PDB file of N, CA and C in Angstrom:
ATOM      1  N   UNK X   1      85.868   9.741  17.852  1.00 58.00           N
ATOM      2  CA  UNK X   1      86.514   9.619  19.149  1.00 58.00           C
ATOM      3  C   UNK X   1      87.864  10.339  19.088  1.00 58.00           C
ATOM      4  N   UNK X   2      88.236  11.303  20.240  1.00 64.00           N
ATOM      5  CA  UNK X   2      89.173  12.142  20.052  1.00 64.00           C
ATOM      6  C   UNK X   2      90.390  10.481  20.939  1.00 64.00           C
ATOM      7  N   UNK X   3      91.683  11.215  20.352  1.00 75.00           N
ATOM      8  CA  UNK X   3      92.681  10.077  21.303  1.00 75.00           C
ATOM      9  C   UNK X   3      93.572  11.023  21.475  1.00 75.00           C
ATOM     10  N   UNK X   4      94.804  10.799  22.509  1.00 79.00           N
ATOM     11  CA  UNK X   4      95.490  11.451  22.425  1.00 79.00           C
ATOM     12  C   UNK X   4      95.606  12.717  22.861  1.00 79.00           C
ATOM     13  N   UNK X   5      94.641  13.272  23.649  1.00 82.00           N
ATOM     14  CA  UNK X   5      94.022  14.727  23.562  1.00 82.00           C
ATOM     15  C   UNK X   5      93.701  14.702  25.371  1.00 82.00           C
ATOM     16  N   UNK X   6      93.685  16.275  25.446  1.00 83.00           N
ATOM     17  CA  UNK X   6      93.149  16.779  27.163  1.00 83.00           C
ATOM     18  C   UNK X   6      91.535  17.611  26.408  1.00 83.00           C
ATOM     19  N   UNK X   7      91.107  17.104  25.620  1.00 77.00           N
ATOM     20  CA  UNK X   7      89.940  18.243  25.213  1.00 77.00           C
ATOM     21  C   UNK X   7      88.599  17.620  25.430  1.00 77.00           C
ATOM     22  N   UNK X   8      87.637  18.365  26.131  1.00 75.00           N
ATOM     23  CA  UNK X   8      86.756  17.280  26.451  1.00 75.00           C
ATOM     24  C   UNK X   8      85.610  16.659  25.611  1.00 75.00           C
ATOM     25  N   UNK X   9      85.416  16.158  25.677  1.00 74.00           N
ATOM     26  CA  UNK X   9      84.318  15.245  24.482  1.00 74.00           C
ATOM     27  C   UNK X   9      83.281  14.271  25.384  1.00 74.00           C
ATOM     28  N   UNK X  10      82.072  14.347  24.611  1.00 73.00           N
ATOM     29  CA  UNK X  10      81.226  13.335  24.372  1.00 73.00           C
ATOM     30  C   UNK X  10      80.482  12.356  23.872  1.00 73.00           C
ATOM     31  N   UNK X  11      80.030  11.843  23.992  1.00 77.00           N
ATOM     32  CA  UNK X  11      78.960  10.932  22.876  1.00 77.00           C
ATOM     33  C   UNK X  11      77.996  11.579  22.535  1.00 77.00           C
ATOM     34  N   UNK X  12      77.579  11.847  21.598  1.00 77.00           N
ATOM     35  CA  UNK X  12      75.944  12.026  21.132  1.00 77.00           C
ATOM     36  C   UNK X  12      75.447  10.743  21.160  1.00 77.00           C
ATOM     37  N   UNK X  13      74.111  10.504  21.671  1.00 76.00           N
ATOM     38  CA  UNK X  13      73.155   9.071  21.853  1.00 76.00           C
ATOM     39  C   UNK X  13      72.415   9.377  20.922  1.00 76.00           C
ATOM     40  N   UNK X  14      72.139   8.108  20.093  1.00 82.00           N
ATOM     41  CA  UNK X  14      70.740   8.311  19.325  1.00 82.00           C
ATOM     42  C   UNK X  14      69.841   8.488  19.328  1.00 82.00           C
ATOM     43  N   UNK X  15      68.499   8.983  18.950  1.00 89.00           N
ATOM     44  CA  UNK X  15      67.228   8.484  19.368  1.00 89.00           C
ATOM     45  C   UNK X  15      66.718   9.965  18.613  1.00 89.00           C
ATOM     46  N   UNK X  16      65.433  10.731  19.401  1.00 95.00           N
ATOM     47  CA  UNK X  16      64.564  11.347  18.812  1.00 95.00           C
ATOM     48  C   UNK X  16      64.873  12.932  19.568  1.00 95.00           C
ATOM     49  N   UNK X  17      65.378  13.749  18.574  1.00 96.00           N
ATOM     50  CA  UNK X  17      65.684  15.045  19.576  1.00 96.00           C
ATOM     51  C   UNK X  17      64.884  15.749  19.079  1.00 96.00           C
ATOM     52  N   UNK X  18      64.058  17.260  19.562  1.00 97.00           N
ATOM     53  CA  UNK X  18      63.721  18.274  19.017  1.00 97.00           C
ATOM     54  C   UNK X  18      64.573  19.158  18.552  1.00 97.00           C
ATOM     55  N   UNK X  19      64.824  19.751  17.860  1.00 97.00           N
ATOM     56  CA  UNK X  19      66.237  20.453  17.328  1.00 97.00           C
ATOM     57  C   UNK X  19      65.149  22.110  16.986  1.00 97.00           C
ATOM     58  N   UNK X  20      65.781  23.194  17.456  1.00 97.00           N
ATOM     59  CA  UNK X  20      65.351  24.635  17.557  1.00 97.00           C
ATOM     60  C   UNK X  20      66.759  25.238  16.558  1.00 97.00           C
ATOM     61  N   UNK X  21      66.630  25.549  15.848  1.00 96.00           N
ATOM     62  CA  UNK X  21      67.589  26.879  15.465  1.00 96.00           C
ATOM     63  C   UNK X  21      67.138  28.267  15.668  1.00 96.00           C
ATOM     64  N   UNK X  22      68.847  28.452  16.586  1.00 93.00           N
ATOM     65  CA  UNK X  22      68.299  30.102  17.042  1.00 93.00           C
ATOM     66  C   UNK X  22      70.017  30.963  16.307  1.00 93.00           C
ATOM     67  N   UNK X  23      69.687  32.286  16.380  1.00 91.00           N
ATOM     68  CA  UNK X  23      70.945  32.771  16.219  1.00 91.00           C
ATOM     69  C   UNK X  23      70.137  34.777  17.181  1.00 91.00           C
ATOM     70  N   UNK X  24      71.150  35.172  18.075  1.00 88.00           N
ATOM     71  CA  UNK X  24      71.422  36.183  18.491  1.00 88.00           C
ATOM     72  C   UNK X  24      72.617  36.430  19.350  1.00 88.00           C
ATOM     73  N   UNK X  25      71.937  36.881  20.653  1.00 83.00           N
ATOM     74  CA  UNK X  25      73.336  37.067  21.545  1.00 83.00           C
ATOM     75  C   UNK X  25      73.227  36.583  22.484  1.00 83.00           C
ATOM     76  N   UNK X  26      74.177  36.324  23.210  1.00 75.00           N
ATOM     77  CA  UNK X  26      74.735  35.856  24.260  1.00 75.00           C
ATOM     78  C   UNK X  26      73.108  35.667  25.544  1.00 75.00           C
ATOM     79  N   UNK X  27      72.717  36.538  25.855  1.00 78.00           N
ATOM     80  CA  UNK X  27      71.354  36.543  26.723  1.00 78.00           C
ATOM     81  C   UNK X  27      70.339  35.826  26.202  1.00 78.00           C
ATOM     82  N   UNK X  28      70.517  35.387  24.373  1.00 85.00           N
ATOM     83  CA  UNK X  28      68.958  35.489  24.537  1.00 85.00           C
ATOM     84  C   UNK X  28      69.411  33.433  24.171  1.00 85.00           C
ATOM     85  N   UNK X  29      70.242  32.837  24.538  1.00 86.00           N
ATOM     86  CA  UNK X  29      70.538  31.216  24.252  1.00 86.00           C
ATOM     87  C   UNK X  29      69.357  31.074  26.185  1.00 86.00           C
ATOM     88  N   UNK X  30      69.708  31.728  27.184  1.00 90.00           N
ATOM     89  CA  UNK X  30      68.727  31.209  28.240  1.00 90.00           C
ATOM     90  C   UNK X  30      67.322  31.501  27.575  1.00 90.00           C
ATOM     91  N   UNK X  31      67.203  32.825  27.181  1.00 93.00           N
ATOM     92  CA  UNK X  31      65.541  32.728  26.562  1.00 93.00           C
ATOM     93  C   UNK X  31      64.983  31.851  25.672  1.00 93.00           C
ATOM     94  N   UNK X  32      65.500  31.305  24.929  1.00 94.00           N
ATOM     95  CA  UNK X  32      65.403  29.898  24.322  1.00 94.00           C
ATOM     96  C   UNK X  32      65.291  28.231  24.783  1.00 94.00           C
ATOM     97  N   UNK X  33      66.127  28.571  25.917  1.00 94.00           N
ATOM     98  CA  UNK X  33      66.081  27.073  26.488  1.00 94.00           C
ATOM     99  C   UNK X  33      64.680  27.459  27.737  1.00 94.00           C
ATOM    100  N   UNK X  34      64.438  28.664  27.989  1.00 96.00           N
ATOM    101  CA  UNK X  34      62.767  28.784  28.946  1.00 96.00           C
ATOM    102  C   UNK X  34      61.781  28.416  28.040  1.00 96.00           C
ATOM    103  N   UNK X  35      62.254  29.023  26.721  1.00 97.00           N
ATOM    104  CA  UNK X  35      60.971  28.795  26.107  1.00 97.00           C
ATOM    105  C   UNK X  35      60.386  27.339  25.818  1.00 97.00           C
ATOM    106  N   UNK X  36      61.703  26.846  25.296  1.00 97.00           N
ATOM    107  CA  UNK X  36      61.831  25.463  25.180  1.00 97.00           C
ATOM    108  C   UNK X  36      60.794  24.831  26.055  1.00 97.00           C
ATOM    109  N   UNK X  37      61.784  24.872  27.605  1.00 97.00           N
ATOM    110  CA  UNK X  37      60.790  23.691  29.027  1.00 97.00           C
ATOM    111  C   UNK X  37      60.048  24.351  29.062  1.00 97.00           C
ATOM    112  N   UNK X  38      59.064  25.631  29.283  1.00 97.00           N
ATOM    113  CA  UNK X  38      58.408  26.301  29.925  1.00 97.00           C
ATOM    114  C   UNK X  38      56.885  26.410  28.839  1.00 97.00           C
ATOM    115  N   UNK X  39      57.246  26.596  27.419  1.00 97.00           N
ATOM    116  CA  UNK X  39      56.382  26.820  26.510  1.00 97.00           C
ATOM    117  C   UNK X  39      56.274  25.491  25.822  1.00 97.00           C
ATOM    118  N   UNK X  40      57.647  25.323  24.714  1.00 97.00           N
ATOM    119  CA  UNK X  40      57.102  24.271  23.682  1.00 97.00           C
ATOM    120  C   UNK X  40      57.067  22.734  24.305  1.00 97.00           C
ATOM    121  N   UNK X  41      57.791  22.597  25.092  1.00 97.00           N
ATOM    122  CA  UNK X  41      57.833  21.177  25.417  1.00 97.00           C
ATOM    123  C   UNK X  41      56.198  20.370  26.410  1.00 97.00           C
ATOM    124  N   UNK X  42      55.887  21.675  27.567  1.00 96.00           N
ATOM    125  CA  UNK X  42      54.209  21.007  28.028  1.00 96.00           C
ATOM    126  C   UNK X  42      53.776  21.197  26.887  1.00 96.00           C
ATOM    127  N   UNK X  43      53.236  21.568  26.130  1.00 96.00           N
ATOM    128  CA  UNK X  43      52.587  21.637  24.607  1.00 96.00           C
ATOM    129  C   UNK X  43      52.656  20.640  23.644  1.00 96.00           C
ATOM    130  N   UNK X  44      53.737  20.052  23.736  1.00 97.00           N
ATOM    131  CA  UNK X  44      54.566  18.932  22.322  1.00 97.00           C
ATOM    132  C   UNK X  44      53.554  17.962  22.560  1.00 97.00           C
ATOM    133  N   UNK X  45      53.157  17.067  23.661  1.00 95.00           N
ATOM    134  CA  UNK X  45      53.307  16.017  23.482  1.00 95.00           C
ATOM    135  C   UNK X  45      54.194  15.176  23.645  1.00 95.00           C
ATOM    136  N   UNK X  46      55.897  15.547  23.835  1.00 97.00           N
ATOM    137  CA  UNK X  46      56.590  14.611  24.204  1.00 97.00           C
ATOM    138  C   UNK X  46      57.443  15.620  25.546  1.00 97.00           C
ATOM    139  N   UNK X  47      58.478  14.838  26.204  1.00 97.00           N
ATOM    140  CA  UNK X  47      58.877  14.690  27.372  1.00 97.00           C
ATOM    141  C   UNK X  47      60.315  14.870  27.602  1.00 97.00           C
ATOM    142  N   UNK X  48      61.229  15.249  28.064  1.00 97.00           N
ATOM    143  CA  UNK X  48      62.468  15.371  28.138  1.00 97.00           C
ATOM    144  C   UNK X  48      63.138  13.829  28.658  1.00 97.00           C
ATOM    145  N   UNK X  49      64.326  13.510  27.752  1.00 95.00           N
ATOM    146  CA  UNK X  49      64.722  12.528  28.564  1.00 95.00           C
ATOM    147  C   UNK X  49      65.627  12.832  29.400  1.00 95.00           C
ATOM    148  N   UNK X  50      66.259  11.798  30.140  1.00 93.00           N
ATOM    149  CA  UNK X  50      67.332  12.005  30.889  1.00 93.00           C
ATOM    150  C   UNK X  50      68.739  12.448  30.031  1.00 93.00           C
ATOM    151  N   UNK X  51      68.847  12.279  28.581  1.00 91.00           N
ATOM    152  CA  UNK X  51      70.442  12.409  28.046  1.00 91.00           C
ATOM    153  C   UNK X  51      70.013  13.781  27.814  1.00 91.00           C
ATOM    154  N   UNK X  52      71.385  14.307  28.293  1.00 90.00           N
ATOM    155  CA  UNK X  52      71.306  16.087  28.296  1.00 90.00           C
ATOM    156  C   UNK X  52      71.219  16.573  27.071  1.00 90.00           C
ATOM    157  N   UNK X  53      70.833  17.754  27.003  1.00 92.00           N
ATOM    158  CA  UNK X  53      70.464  18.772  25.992  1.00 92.00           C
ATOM    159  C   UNK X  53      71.886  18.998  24.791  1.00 92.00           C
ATOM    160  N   UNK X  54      72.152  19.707  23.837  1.00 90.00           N
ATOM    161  CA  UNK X  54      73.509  20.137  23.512  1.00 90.00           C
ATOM    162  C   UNK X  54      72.824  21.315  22.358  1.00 90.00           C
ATOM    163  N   UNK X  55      73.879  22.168  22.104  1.00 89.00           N
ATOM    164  CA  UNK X  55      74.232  22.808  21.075  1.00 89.00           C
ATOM    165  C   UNK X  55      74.733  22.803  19.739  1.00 89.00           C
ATOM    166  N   UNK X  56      74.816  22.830  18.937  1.00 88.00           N
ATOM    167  CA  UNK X  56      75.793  22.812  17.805  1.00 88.00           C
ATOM    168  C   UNK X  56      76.102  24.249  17.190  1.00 88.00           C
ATOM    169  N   UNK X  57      77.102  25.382  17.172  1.00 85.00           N
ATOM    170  CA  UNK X  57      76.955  26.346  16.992  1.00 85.00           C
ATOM    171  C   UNK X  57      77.762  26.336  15.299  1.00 85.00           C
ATOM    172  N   UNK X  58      77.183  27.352  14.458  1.00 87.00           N
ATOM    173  CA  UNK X  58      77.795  27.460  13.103  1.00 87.00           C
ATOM    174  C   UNK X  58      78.680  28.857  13.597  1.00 87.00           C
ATOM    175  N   UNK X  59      78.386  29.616  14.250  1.00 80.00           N
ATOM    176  CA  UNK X  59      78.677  31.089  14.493  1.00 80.00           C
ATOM    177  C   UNK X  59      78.978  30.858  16.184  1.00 80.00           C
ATOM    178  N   UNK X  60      79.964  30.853  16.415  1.00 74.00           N
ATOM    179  CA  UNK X  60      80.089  31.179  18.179  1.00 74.00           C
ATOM    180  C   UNK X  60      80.609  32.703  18.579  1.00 74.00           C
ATOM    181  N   UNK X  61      79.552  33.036  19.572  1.00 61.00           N
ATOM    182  CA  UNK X  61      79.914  34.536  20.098  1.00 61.00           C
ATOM    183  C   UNK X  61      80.708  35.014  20.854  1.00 61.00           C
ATOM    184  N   UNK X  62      81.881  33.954  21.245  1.00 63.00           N
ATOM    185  CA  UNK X  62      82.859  34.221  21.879  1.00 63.00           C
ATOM    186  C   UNK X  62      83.944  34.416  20.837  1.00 63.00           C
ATOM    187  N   UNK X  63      83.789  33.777  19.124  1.00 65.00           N
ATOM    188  CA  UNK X  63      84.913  34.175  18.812  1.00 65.00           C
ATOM    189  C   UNK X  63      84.812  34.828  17.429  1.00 65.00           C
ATOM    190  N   UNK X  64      83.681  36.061  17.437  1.00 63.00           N
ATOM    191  CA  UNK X  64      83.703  37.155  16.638  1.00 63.00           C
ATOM    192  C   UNK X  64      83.427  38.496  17.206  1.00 63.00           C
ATOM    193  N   UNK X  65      83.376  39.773  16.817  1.00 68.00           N
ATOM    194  CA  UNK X  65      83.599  40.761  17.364  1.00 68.00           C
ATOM    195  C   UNK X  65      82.243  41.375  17.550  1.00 68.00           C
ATOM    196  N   UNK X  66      81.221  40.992  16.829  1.00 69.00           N
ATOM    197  CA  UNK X  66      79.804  41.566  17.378  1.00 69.00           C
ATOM    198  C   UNK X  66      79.176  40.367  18.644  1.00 69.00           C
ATOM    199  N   UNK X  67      80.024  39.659  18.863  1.00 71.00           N
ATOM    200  CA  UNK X  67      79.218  38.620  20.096  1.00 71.00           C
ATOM    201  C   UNK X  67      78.168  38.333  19.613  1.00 71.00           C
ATOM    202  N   UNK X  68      77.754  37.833  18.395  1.00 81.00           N
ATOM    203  CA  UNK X  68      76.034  37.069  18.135  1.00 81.00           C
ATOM    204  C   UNK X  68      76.740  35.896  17.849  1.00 81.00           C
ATOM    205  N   UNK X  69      75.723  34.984  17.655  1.00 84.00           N
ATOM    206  CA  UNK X  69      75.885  33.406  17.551  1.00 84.00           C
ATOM    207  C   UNK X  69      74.731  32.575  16.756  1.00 84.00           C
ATOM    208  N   UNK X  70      75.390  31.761  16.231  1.00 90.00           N
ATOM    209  CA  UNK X  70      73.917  30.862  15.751  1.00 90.00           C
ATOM    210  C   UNK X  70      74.901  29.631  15.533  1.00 90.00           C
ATOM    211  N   UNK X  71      73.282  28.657  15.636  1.00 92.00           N
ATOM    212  CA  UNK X  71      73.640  27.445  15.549  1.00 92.00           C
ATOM    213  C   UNK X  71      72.174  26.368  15.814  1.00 92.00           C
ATOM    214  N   UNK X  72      72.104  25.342  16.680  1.00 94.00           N
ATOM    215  CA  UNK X  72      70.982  24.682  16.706  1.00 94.00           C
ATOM    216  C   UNK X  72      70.720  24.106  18.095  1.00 94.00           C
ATOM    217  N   UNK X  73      69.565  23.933  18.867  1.00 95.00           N
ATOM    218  CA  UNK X  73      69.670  23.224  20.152  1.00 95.00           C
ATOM    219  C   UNK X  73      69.229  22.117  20.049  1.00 95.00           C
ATOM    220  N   UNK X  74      69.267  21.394  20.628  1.00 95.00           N
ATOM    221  CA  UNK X  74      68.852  19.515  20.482  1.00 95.00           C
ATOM    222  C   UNK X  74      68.487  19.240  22.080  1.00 95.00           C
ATOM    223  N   UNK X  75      66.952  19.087  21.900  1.00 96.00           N
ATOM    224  CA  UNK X  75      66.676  18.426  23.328  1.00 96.00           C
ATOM    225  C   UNK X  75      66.016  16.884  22.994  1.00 96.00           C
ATOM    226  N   UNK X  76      66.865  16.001  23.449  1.00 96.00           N
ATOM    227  CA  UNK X  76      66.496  14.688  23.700  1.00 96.00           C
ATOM    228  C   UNK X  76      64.811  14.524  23.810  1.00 96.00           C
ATOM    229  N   UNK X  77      63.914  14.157  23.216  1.00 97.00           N
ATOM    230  CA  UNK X  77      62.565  13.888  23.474  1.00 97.00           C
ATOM    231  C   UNK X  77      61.732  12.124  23.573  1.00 97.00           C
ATOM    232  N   UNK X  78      60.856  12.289  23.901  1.00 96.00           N
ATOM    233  CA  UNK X  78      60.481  10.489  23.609  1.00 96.00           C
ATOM    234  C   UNK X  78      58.615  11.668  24.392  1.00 96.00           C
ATOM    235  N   UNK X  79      58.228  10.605  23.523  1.00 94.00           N
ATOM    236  CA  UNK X  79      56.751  10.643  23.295  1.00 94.00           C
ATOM    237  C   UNK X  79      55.849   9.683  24.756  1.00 94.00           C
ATOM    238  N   UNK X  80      55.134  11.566  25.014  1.00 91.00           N
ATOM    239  CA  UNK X  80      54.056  10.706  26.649  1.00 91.00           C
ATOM    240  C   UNK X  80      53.540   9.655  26.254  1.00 91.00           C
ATOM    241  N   UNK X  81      52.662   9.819  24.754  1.00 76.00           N
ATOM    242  CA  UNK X  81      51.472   8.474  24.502  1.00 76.00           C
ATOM    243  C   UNK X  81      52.283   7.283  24.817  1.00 76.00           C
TER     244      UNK X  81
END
């Protein structure tokens, strides 16, 4: 928990996420999150919940000079059966 601070923060919730590691550029983080809803997720077996998606980046492309990035996506899941 940040205190003291104007910086914004959240909670991470527990539970069951799918986690993707991607690393390129800047365009291709939307091609990842289509593929995500559009491909792997009707396919999985499980379902998006309501707690939003997040990132975790090791490499952010805003603050090196070739603009690529990597890191990991986390989509909240819970199982149709």
């Amino acid at each position: 928990h940040l205190e003291n601070t104007n910086l914004p923060s959240f909670e991470i919730h527990g539970g069951l996420c799918a986690c993707f590691n991607f690393e390129g550029e800047y365009e291709d983080i939307l091609k990842l999150i289509q593929w995500v809803y559009h491909y792997w997720l009707p396919n999985s077996g499980y379902e998006a919940t309501t707690i939003p998606s997040y990132s975790i980046f090791e490499k952010n492309h805003f603050l090196n000079e070739k603009e690529n990035f990597k890191g990991t996506y986390y989509l909240p899941i819970e199982s149709v059966l």
